[in-house]
Each structure stands twice: as C-alpha cells, then as structure tokens.
PDB file of C-alpha atoms in Angstrom:
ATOM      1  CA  UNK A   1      30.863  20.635 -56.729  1.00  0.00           C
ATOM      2  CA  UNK A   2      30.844  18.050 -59.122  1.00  0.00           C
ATOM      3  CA  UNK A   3      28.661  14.782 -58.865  1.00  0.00           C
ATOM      4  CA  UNK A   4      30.651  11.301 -59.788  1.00  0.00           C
ATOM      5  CA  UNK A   5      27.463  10.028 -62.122  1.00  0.00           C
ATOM      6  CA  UNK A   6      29.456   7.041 -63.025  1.00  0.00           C
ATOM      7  CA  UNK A   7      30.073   5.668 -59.989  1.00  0.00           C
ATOM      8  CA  UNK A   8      26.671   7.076 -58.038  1.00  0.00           C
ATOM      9  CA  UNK A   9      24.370   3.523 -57.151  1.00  0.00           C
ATOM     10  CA  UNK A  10      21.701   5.078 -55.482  1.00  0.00           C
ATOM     11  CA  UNK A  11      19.372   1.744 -55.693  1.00  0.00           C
ATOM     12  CA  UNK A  12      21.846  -0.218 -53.827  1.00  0.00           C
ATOM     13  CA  UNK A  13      23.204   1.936 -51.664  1.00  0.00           C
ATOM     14  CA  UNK A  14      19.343   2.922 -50.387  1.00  0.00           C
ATOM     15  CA  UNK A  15      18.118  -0.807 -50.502  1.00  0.00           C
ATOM     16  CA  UNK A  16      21.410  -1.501 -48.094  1.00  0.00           C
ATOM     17  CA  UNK A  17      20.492   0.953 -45.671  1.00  0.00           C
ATOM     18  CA  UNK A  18      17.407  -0.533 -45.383  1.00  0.00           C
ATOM     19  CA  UNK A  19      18.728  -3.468 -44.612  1.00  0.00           C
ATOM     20  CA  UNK A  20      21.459  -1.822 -42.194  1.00  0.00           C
ATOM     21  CA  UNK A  21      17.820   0.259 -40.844  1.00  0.00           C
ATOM     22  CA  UNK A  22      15.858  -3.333 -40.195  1.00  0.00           C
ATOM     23  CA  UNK A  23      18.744  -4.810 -38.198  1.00  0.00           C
ATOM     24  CA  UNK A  24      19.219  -1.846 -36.249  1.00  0.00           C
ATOM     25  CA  UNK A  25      15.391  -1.503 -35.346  1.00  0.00           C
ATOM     26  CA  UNK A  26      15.349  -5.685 -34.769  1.00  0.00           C
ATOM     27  CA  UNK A  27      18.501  -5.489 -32.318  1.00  0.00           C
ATOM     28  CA  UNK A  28      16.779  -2.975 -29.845  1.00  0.00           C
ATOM     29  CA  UNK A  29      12.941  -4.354 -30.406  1.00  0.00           C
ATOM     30  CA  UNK A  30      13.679  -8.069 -29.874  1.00  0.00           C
ATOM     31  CA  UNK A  31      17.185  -7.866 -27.833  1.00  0.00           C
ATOM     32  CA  UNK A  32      16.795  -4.728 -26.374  1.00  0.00           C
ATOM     33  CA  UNK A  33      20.376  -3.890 -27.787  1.00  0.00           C
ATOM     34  CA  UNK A  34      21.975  -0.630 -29.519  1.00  0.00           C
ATOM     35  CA  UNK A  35      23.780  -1.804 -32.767  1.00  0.00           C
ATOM     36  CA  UNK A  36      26.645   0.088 -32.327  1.00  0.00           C
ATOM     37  CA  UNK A  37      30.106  -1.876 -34.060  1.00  0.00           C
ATOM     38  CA  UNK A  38      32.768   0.007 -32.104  1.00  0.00           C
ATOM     39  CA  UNK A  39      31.087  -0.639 -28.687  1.00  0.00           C
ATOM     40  CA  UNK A  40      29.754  -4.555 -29.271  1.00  0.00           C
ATOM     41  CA  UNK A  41      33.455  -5.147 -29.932  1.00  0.00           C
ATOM     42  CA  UNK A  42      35.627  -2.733 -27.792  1.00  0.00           C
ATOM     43  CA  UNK A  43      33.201  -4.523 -24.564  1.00  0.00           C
ATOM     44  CA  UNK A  44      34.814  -7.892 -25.584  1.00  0.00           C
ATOM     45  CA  UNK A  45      38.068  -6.274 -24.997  1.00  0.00           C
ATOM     46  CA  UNK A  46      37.274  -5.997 -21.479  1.00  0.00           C
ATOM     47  CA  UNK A  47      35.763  -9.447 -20.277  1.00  0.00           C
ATOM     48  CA  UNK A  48      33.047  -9.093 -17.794  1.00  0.00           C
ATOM     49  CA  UNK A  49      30.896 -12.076 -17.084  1.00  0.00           C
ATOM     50  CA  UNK A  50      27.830 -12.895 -19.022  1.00  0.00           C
ATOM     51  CA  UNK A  51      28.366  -9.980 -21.261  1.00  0.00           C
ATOM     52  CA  UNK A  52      30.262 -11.352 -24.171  1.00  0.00           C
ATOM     53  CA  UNK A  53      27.850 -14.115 -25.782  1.00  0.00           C
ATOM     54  CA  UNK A  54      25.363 -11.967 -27.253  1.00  0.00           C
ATOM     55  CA  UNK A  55      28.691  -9.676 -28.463  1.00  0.00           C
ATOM     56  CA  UNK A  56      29.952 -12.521 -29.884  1.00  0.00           C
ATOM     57  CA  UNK A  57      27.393 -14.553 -31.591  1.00  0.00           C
ATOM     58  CA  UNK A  58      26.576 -10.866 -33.067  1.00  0.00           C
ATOM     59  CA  UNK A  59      30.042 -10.792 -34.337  1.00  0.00           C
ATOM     60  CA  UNK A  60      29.959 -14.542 -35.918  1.00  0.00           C
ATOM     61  CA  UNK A  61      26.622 -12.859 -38.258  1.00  0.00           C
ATOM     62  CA  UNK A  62      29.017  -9.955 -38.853  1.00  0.00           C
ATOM     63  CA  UNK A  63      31.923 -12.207 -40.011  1.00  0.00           C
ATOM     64  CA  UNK A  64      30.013 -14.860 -42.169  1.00  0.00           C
ATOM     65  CA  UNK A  65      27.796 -12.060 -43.974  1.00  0.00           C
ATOM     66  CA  UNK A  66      30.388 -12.133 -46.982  1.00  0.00           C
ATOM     67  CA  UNK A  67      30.575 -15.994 -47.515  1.00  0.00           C
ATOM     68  CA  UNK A  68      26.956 -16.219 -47.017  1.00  0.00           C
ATOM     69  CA  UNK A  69      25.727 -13.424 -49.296  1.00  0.00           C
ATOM     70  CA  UNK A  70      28.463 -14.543 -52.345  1.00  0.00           C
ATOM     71  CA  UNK A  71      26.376 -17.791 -52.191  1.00  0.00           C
ATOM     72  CA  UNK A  72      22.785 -16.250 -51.857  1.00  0.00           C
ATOM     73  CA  UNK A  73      23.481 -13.517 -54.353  1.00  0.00           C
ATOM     74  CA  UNK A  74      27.081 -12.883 -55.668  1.00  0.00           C
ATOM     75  CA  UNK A  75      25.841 -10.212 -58.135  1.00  0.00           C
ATOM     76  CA  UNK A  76      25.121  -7.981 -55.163  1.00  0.00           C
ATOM     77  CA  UNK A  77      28.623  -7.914 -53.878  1.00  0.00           C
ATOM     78  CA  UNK A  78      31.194  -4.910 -55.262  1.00  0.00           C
ATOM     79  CA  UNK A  79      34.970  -6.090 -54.560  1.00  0.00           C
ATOM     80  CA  UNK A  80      36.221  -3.397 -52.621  1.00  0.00           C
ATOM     81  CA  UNK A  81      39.236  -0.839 -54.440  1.00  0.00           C
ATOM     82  CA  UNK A  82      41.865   0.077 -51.248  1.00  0.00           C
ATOM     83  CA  UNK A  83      43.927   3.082 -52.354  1.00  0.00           C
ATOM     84  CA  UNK A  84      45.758   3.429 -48.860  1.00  0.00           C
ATOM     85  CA  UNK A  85      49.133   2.035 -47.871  1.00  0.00           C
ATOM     86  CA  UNK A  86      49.709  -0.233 -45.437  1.00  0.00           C
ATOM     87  CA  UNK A  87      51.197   2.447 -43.349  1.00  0.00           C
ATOM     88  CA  UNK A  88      48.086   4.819 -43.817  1.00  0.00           C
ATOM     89  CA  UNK A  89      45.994   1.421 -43.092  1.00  0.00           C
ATOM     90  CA  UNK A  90      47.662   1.217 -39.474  1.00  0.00           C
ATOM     91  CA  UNK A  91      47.107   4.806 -38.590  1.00  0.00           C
ATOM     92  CA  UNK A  92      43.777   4.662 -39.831  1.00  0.00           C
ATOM     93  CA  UNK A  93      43.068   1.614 -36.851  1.00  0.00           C
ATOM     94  CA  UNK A  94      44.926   2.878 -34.528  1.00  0.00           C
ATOM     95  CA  UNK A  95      42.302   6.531 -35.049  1.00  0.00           C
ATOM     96  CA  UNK A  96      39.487   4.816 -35.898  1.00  0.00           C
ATOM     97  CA  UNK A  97      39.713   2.442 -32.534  1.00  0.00           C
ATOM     98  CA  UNK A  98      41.074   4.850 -30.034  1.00  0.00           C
ATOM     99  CA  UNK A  99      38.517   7.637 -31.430  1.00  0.00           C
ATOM    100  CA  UNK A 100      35.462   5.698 -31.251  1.00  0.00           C
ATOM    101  CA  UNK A 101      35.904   4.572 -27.856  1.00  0.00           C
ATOM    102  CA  UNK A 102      36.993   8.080 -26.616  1.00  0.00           C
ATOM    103  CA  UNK A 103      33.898   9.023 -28.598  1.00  0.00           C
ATOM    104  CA  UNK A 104      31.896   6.103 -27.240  1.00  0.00           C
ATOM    105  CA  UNK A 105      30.472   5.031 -30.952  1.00  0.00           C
ATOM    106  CA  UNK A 106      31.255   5.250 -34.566  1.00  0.00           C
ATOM    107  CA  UNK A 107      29.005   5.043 -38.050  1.00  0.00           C
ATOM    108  CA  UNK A 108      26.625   2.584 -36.902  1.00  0.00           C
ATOM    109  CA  UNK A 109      25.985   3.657 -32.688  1.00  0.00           C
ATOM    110  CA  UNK A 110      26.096   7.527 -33.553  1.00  0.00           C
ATOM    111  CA  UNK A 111      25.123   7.647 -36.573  1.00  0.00           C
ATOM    112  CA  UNK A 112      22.504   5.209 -37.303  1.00  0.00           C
ATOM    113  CA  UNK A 113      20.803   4.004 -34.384  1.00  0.00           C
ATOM    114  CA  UNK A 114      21.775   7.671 -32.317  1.00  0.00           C
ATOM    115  CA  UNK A 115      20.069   9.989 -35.396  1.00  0.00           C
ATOM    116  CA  UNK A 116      17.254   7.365 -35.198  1.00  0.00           C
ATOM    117  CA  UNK A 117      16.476   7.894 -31.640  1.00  0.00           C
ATOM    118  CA  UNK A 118      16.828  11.300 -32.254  1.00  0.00           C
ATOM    119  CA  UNK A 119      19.812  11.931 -29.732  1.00  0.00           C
ATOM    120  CA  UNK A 120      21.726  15.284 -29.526  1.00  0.00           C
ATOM    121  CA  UNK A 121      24.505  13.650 -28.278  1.00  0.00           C
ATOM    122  CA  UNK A 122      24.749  11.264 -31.481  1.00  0.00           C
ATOM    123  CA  UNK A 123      23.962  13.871 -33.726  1.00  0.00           C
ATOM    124  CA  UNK A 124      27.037  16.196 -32.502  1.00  0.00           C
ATOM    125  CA  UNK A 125      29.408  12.943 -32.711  1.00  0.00           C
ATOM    126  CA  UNK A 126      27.890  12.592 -36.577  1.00  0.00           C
ATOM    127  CA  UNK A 127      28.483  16.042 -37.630  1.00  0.00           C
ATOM    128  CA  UNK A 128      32.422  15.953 -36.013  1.00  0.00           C
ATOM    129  CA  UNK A 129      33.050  12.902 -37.408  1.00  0.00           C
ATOM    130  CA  UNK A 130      31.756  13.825 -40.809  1.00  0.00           C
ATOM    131  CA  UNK A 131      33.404  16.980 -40.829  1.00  0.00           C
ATOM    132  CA  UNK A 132      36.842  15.630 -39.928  1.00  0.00           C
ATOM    133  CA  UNK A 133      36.318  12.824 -42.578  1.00  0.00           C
ATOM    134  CA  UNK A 134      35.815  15.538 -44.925  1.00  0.00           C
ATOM    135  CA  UNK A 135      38.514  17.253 -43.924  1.00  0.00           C
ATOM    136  CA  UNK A 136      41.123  14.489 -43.710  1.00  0.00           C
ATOM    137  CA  UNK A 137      40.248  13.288 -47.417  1.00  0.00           C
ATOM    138  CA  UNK A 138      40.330  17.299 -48.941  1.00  0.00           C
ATOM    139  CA  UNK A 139      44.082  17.023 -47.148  1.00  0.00           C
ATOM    140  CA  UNK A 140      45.288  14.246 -48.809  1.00  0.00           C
ATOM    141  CA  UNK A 141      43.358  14.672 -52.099  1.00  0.00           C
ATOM    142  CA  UNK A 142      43.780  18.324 -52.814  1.00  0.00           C
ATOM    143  CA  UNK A 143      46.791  19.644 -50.527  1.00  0.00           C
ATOM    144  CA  UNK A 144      49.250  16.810 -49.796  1.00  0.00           C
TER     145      UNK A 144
ATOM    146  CA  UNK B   1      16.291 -17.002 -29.157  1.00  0.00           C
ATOM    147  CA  UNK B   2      18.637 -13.971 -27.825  1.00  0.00           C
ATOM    148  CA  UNK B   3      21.474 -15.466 -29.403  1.00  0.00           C
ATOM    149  CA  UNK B   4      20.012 -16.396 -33.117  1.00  0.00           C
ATOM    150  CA  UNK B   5      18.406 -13.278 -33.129  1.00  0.00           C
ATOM    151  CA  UNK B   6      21.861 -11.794 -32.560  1.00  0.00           C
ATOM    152  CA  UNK B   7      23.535 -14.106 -35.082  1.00  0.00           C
ATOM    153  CA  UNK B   8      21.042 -13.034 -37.543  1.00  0.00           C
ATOM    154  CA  UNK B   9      20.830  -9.270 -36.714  1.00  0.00           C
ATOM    155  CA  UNK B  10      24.732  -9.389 -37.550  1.00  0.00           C
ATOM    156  CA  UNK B  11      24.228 -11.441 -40.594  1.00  0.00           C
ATOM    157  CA  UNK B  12      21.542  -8.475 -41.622  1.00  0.00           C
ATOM    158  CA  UNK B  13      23.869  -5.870 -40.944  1.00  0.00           C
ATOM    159  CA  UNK B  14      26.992  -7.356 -43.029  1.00  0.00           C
ATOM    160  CA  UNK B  15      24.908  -7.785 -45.752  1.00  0.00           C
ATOM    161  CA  UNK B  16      23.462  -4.119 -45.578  1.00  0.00           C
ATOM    162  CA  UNK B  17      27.365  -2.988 -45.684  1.00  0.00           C
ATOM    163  CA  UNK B  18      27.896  -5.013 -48.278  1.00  0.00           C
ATOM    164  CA  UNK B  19      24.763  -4.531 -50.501  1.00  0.00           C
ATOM    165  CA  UNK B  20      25.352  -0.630 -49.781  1.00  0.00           C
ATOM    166  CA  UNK B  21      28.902  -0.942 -50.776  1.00  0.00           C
ATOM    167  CA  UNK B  22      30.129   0.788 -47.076  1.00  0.00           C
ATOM    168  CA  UNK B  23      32.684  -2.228 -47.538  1.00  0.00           C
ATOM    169  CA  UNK B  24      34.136  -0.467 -50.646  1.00  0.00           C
ATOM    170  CA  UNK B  25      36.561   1.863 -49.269  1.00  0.00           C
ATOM    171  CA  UNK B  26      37.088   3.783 -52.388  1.00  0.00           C
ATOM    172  CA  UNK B  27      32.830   4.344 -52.301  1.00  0.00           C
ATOM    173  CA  UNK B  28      33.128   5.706 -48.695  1.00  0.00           C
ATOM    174  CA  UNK B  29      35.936   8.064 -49.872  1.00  0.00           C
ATOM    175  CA  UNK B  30      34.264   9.171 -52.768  1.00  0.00           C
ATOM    176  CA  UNK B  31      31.227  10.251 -50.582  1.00  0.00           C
ATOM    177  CA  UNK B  32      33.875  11.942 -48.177  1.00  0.00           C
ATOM    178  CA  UNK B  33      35.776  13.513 -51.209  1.00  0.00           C
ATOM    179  CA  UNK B  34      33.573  16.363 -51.384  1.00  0.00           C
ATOM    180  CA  UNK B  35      35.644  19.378 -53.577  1.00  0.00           C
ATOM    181  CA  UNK B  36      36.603  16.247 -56.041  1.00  0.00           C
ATOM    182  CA  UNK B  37      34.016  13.999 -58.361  1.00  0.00           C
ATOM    183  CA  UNK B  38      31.260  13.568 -55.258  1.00  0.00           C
ATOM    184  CA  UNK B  39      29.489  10.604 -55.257  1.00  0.00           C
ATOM    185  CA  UNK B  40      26.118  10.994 -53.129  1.00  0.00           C
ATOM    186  CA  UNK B  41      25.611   7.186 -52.656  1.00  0.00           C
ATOM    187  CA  UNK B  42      26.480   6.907 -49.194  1.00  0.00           C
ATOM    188  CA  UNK B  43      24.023   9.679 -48.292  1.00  0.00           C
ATOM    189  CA  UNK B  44      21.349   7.217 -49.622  1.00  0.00           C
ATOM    190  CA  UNK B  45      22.647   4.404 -47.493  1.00  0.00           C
ATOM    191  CA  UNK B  46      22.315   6.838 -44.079  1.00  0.00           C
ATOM    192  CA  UNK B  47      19.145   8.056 -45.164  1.00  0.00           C
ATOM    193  CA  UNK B  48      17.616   4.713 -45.586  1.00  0.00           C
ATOM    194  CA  UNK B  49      19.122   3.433 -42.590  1.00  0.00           C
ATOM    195  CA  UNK B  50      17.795   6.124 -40.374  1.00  0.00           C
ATOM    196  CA  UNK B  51      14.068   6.311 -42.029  1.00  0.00           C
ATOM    197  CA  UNK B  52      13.398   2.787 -40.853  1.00  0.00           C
ATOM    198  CA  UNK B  53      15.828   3.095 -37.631  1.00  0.00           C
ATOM    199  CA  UNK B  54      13.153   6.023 -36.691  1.00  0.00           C
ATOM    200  CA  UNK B  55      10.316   3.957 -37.081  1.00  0.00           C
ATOM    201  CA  UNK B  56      12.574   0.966 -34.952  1.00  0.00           C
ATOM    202  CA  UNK B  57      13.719   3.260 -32.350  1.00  0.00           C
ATOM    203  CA  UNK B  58      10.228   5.124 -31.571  1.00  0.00           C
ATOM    204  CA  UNK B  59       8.481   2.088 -30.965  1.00  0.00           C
ATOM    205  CA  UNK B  60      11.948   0.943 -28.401  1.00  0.00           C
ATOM    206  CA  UNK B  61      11.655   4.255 -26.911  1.00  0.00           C
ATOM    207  CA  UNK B  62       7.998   3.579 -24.990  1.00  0.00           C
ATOM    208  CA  UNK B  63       8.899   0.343 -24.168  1.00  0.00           C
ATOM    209  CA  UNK B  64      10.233  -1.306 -20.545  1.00  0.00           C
ATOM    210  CA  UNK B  65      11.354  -4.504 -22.020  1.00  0.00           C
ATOM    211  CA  UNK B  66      12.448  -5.768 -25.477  1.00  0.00           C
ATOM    212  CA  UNK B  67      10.048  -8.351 -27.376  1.00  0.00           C
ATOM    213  CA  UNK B  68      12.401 -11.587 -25.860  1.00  0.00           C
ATOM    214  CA  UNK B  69      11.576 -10.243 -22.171  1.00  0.00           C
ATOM    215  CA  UNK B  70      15.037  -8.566 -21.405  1.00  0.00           C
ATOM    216  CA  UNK B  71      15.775  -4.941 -20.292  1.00  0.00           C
ATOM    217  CA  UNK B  72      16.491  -2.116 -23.139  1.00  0.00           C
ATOM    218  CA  UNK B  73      20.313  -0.956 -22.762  1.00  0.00           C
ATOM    219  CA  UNK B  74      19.198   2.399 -24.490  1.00  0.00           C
ATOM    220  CA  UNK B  75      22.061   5.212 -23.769  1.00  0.00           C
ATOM    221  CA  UNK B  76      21.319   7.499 -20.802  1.00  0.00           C
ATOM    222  CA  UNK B  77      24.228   9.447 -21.139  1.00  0.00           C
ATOM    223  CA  UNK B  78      23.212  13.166 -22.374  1.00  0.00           C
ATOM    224  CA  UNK B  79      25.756  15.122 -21.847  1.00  0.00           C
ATOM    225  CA  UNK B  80      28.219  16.830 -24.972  1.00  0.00           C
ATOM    226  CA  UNK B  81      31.417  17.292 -23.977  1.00  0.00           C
ATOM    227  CA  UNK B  82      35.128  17.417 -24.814  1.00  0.00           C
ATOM    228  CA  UNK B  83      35.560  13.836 -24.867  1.00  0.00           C
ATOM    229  CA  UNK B  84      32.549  12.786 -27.389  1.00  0.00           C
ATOM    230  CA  UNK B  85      33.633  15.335 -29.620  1.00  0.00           C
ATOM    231  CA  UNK B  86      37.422  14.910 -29.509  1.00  0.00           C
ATOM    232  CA  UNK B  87      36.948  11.163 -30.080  1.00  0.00           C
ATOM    233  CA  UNK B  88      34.632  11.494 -32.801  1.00  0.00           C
ATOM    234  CA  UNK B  89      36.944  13.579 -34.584  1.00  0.00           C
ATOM    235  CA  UNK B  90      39.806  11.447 -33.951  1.00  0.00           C
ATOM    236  CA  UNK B  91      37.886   8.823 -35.382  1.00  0.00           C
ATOM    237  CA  UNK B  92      36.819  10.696 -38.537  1.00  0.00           C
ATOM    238  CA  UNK B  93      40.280  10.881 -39.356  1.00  0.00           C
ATOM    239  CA  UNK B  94      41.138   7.476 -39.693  1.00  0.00           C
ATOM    240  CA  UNK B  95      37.870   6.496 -41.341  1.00  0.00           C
ATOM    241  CA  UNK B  96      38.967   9.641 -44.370  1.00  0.00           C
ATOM    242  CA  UNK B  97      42.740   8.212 -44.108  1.00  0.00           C
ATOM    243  CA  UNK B  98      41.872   5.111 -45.364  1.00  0.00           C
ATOM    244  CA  UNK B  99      38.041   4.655 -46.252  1.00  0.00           C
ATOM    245  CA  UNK B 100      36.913   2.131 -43.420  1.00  0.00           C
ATOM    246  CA  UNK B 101      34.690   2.718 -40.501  1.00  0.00           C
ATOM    247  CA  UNK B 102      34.419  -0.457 -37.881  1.00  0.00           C
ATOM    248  CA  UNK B 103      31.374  -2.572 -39.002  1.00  0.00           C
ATOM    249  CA  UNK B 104      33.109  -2.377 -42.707  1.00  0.00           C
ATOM    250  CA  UNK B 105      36.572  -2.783 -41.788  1.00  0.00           C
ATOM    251  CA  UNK B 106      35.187  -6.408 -40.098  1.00  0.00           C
ATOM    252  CA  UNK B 107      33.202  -7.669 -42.565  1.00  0.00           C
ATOM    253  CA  UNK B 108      36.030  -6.877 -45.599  1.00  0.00           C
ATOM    254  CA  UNK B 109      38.469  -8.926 -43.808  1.00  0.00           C
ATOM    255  CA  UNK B 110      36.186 -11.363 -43.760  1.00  0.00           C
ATOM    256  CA  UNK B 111      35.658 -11.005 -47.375  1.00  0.00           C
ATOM    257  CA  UNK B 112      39.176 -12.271 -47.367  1.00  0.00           C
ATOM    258  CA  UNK B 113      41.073  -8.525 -48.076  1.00  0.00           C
ATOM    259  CA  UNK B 114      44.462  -8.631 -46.106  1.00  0.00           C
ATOM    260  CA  UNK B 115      44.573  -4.539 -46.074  1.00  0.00           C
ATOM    261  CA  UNK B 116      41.177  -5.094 -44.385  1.00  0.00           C
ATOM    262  CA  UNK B 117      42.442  -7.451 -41.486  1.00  0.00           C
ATOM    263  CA  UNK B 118      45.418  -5.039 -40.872  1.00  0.00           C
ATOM    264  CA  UNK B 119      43.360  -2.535 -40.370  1.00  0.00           C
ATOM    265  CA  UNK B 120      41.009  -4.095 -37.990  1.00  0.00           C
ATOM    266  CA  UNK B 121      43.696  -5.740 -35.801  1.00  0.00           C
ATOM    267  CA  UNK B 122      45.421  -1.718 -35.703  1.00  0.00           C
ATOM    268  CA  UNK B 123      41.850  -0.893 -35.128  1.00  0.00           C
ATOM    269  CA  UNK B 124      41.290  -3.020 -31.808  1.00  0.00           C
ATOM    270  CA  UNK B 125      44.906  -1.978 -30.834  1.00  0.00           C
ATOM    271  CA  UNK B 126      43.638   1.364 -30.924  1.00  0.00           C
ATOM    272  CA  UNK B 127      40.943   0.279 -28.784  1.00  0.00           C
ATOM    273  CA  UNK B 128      43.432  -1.380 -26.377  1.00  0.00           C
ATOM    274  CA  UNK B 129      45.467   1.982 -25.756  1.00  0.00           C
ATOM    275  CA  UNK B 130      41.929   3.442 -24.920  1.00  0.00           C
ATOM    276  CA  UNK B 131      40.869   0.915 -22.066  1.00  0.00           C
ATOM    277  CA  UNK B 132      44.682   1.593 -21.226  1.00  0.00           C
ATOM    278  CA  UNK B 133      44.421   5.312 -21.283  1.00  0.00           C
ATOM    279  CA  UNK B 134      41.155   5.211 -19.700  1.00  0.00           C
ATOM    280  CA  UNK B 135      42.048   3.205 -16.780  1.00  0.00           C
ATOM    281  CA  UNK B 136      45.278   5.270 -16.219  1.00  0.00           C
ATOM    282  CA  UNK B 137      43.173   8.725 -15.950  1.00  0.00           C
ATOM    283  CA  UNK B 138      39.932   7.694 -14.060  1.00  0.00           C
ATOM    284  CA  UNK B 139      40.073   4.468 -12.615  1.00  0.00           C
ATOM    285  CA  UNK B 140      36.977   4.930 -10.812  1.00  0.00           C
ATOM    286  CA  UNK B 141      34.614   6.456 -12.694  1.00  0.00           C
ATOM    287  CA  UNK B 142      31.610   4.327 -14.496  1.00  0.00           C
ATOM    288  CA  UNK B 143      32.678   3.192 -18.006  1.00  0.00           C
ATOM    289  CA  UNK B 144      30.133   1.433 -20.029  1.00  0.00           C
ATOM    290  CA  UNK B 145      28.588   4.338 -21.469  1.00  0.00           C
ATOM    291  CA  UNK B 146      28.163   3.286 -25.313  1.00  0.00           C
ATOM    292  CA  UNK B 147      26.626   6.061 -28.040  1.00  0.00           C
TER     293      UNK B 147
END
C-alpha cells in the first residue's frame, strides 16, 4: 500500500467530521431525529401526513449549504473532480438509491450516527458497504 | 424551533461534506482506491464524525424525550439479516462506481455540478423501484424501519 501524500488533507477532512459529528448529535438531542440522508429523503417519497416538514426544511439546509458556505468562507470549498460517465453516473443512482433503502441507511444513518450509538446492525451495514466500495473501485481501477 | 433547528442541522451537515471534501468524488474514490495511491483523508472525516456522534448519541440514548419536548425516533430494529446486508452492498457499489454517497450527491448538485443532479435524480429513481419492489413483495408488513 501506498499513501497519496499529495492529496491527503487530514485537517479538513477531521475538522468536517466534526462538523458532520455536531449536527448528527444536535438532530437526535434537540429533534429527537437520526440524521440519516437516504431515509430523510426516501420518506418524502412516500407522503404520509405530518411527516414531511421536518424532512424537508432539513433538506432546504442540505441544499443551500454550498451557496451559503462560498459566501461565509469560499477558501474552504474544493470543486469536486467527476471521473465517471454519465452512464456509470446513472447506475451509480439507480445502486446507491435502491441499496440504501433495501439496506435501510447509507454513509450518514449507518455509518455515522449507527457506529455512534454503537449499533451492531449499523456496524455490519458499514463494513458491507465499505467492502463492496472497495471492491467495486479495485474492479474498475486495476482489472477492467 | 423544530423546524430551524432542522434547517440549520442540514445547513451543518452540508457544510461538514463540503469542508471534509465527501462532495469531491475523486477524494471519496481515492479513500476507496485502496491497492492504488491511498489517500487516508476520509478515514479522518468518519473518525471525527463518530468521536463527537458518541458523545451525541450516549447522552440521546438515556433520554425519553429530545431537548424541544418531542419523542426520540431512535432505531429499534436489531436484527442482521439478508436484506441489510444485500442492500448495503448494493449500495457500496454505486457509491465506488462513481464516488457519491446520498448526503454528497445532494449537496454537489446544489453546488451547481450537472453529473451531480443526474446522479441524484437516478438516485431517487432507485429509491422509487424500492417502495415499488417493496410494496409488490410484502404489502403488509411495517416499513419505516430507518438505520
């Protein structure tokens, strides 16, 4: 194994989990609410009364993070570099939505707030996840 | 309250994805790109995510109601089975196909990055043909089990 020294930002990449940490511990302390992505959103894709405001105004933070951070501190922000096709980009949705609500949660549900409460169940999801991203990009970098 | 809070607990999070650089799809695959030039970063992010989630989440854990009076939704489901594990590896697929994860996917294409909002609208089509699915092979059963 070799480690990418160039391109390593361990500064920023702890002081954003942090952050990612805080909001997580702030949703369930004050709102009582897991901050899991896949499942705040895949529950507005089945209407039920009174259960898609606080979805929603979570989203609108979500969505005006960029535009509000680029004015607070544009220095912060890394413009992201997409390698993948659009066809790969498709497939990639199409997995990413149907597995994390087969797997009820994704980066954020399993493996933030679910390795934080200390649940088994989260911590399996993590490790298959991880393990089949690993897989998937040694595949495509080193076989394909 | 509820709703700033939750306006501002998303705000938070975006800018934790994008201060960490999750939003950077070539980071994440760099991190996931383990036999190539690894780059550790995104082990940071988790770590510090989870050291203050613990602190968060231990504190949730002995309460009966959150600090704005209403009930804690913490998951009760406990068992490991076929379909968390399936699912999660379907979904760690996709996120090493093309370097985005949910939360990420969301706030790039709000950063204005077209490759971002395809994703995300293939991403909650995905999600459709699981409600679909779902319906079609239990329609009984209780479904709001999240994490």
């Amino acid at each position: 194994m070799t480690i990418d020294w160039t391109h390593f930002t361990p500064w920023t990449a702890l002081a954003g989990g942090i952050l990612l940490g805080i909001a997580s511990a702030v949703f369930i302390l004050v709102n009582g609410r897991v901050l899991g992505i896949s499942g705040i959103l895949g529950g507005l894709l089945v209407p039920r009364r009174s259960d898609a405001s606080w979805r929603v105004f979570f989203l609108l933070g979500l969505v005006l993070a960029p535009a509000t951070l680029s004015l607070l501190a544009p220095g912060l922000i890394s413009a992201p570099r997409i390698e993948a096709g659009n066809l790969a980009i498709v497939a990639a949705g199409l997995l990413v939505g149907l597995g994390t609500r087969y797997g009820s949660g994704c980066t954020s549900g399993h493996g933030v707030c679910g390795l934080s409460r200390l649940s088994p169940r989260s911590l399996v999801a993590t490790l298959a996840f991880m393990a089949s991203g690993f897989a998937t990009v040694y595949v495509i970098r080193h076989l394909l | 309250m509820n709703r700033i809070s939750e306006f501002l607990v998303g705000l938070l999070f975006g800018w934790g994805l994008l201060i960490s650089a999750m939003t950077d799809p070539s980071k994440v695959l760099g991190f996931l790109d383990l036999a190539g030039a690894w780059d550790p970063s995104l082990a940071f992010v988790m770590g510090g995510a989870v050291l203050v989630g613990l602190v968060g989440f231990t504190v949730a854990k002995k309460r009966t109601s959150s600090f704005l009076g209403s009930a804690m939704h913490l998951p009760t489901s406990r068992h490991i089975d076929r379909r968390l594990v399936l699912g999660s590896l379907t979904f760690g697929a996709g996120w090493g196909l093309a370097g985005f994860c949910p939360g990420p996917g969301i706030v790039a294409m709000s950063a204005g990055e077209p490759k971002a909002a395809l994703f995300v609208v293939a991403m909650i089509a995905g999600m459709l043909v699981f409600e679909v699915l779902d319906r079609w092979a239990k329609p009984s059963a209780a479904r709001d089990s999240r994490a």
